[in-house]
mmCIF file of C-alpha atoms in Angstrom:
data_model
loop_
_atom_site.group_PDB
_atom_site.id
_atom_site.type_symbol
_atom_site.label_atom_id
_atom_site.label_comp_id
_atom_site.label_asym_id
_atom_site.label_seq_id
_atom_site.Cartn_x
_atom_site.Cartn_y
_atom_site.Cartn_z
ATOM 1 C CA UNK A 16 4.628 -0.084 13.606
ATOM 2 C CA UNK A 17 7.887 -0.924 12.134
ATOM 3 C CA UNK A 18 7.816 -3.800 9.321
ATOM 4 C CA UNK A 19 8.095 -6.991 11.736
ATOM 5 C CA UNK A 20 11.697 -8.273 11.333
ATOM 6 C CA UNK A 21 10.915 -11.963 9.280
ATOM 7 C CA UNK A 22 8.466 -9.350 7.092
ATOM 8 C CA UNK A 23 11.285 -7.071 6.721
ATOM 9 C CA UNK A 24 13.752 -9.511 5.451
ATOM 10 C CA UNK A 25 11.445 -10.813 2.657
ATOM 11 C CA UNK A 26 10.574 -7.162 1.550
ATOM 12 C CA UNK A 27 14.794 -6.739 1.804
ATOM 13 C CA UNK A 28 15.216 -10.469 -0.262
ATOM 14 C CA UNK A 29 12.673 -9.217 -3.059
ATOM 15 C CA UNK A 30 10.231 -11.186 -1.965
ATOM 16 C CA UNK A 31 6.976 -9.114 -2.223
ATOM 17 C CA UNK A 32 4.900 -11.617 -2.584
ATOM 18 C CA UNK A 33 5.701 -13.815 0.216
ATOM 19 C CA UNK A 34 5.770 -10.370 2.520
ATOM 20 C CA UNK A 35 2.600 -9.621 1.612
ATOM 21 C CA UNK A 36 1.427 -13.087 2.916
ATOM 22 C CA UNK A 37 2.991 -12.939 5.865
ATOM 23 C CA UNK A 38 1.139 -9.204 6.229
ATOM 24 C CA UNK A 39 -2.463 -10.985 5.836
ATOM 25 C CA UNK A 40 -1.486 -13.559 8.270
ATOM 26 C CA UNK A 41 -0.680 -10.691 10.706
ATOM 27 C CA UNK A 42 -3.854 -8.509 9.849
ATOM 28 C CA UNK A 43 -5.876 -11.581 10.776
ATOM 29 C CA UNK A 44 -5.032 -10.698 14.112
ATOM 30 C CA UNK A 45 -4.200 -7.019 14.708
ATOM 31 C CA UNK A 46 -6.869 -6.163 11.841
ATOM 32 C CA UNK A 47 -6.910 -2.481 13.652
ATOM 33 C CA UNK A 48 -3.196 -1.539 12.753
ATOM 34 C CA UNK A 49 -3.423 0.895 10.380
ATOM 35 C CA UNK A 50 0.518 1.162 9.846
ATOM 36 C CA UNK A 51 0.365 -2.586 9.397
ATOM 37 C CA UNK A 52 -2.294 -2.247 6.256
ATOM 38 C CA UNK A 53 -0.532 1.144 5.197
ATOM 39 C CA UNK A 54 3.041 -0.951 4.882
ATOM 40 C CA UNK A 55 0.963 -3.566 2.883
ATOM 41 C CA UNK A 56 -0.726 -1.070 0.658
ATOM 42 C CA UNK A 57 3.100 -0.074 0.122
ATOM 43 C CA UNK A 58 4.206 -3.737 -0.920
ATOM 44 C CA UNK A 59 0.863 -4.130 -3.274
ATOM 45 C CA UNK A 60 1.651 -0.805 -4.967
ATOM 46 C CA UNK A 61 5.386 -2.064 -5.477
ATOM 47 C CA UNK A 62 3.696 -5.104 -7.333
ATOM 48 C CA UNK A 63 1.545 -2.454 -9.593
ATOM 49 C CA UNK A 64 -1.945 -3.723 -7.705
ATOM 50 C CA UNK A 65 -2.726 -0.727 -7.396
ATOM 51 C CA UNK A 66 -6.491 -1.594 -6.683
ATOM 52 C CA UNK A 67 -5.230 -2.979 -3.789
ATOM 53 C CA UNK A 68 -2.237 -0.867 -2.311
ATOM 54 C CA UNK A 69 -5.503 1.856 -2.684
ATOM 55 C CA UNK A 70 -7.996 -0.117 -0.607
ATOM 56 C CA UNK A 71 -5.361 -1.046 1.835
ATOM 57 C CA UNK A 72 -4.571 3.218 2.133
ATOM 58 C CA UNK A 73 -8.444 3.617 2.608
ATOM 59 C CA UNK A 74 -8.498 1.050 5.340
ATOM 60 C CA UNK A 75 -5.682 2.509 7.162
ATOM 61 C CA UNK A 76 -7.101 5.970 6.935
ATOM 62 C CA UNK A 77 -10.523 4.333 8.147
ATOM 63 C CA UNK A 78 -8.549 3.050 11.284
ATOM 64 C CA UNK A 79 -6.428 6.503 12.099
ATOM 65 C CA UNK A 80 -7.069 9.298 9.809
ATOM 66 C CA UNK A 81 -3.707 10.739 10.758
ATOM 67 C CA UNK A 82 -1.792 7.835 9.114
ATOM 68 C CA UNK A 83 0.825 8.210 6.821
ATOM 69 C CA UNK A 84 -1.318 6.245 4.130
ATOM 70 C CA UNK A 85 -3.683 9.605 4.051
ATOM 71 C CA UNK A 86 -0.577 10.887 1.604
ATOM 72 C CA UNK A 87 -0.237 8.107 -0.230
ATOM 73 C CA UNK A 88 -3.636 7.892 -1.092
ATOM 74 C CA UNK A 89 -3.743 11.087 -1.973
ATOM 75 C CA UNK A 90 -0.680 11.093 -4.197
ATOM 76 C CA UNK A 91 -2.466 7.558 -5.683
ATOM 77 C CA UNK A 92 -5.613 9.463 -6.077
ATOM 78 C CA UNK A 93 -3.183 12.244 -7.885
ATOM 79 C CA UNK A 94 -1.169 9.622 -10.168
ATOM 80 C CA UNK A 95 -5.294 8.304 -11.215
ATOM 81 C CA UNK A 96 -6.324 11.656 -12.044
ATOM 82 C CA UNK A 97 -3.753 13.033 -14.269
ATOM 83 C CA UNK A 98 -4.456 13.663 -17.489
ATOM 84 C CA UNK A 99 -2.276 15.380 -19.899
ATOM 85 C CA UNK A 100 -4.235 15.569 -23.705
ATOM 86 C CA UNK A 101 -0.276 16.536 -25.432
ATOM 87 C CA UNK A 102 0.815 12.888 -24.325
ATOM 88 C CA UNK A 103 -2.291 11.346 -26.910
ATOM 89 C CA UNK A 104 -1.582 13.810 -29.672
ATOM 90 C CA UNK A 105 1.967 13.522 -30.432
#
């Protein structure tokens, strides 16, 4: 799935929030489109939700595990885990 065009022009106007609106409206009724929650995982990330953009990735890889959101919730996953002990010991 590409980013439906009125979707697309809010995400291209800066208007994250309002996209992701118009995503839940659209989930209601293709809730099995995994690009459609991976695109909105992308758009809560943006917003530093990142609770959200994560469980959006998890749903997506739920629906198709060969989704594109398997590598962002990986690299999410990644970006959690890190730890470097020189960056609290100046």
């Amino acid at each position: 799935m590409s980013v439906l065009p009125n979707i697309q022009e809010l995400i291209d106007a800066n208007r994250i929030e309002e996209a992701i609106a118009a995503m839940d409206v659209y989930l209601q009724e293709k809730a099995e489109d995994d690009e459609g929650y991976f695109e909105r995982g992308k758009l809560w990330w943006r917003l530093q939700r990142y609770s959200s953009a994560v469980t959006d990735f998890e749903r997506a890889v739920a629906i198709n595990p060969e989704s594109g959101a398997r590598h962002a919730l990986e690299l999410a996953r990644d970006v959690f885990d890190y730890y470097n002990p020189d960056l609290l010991n100046p």
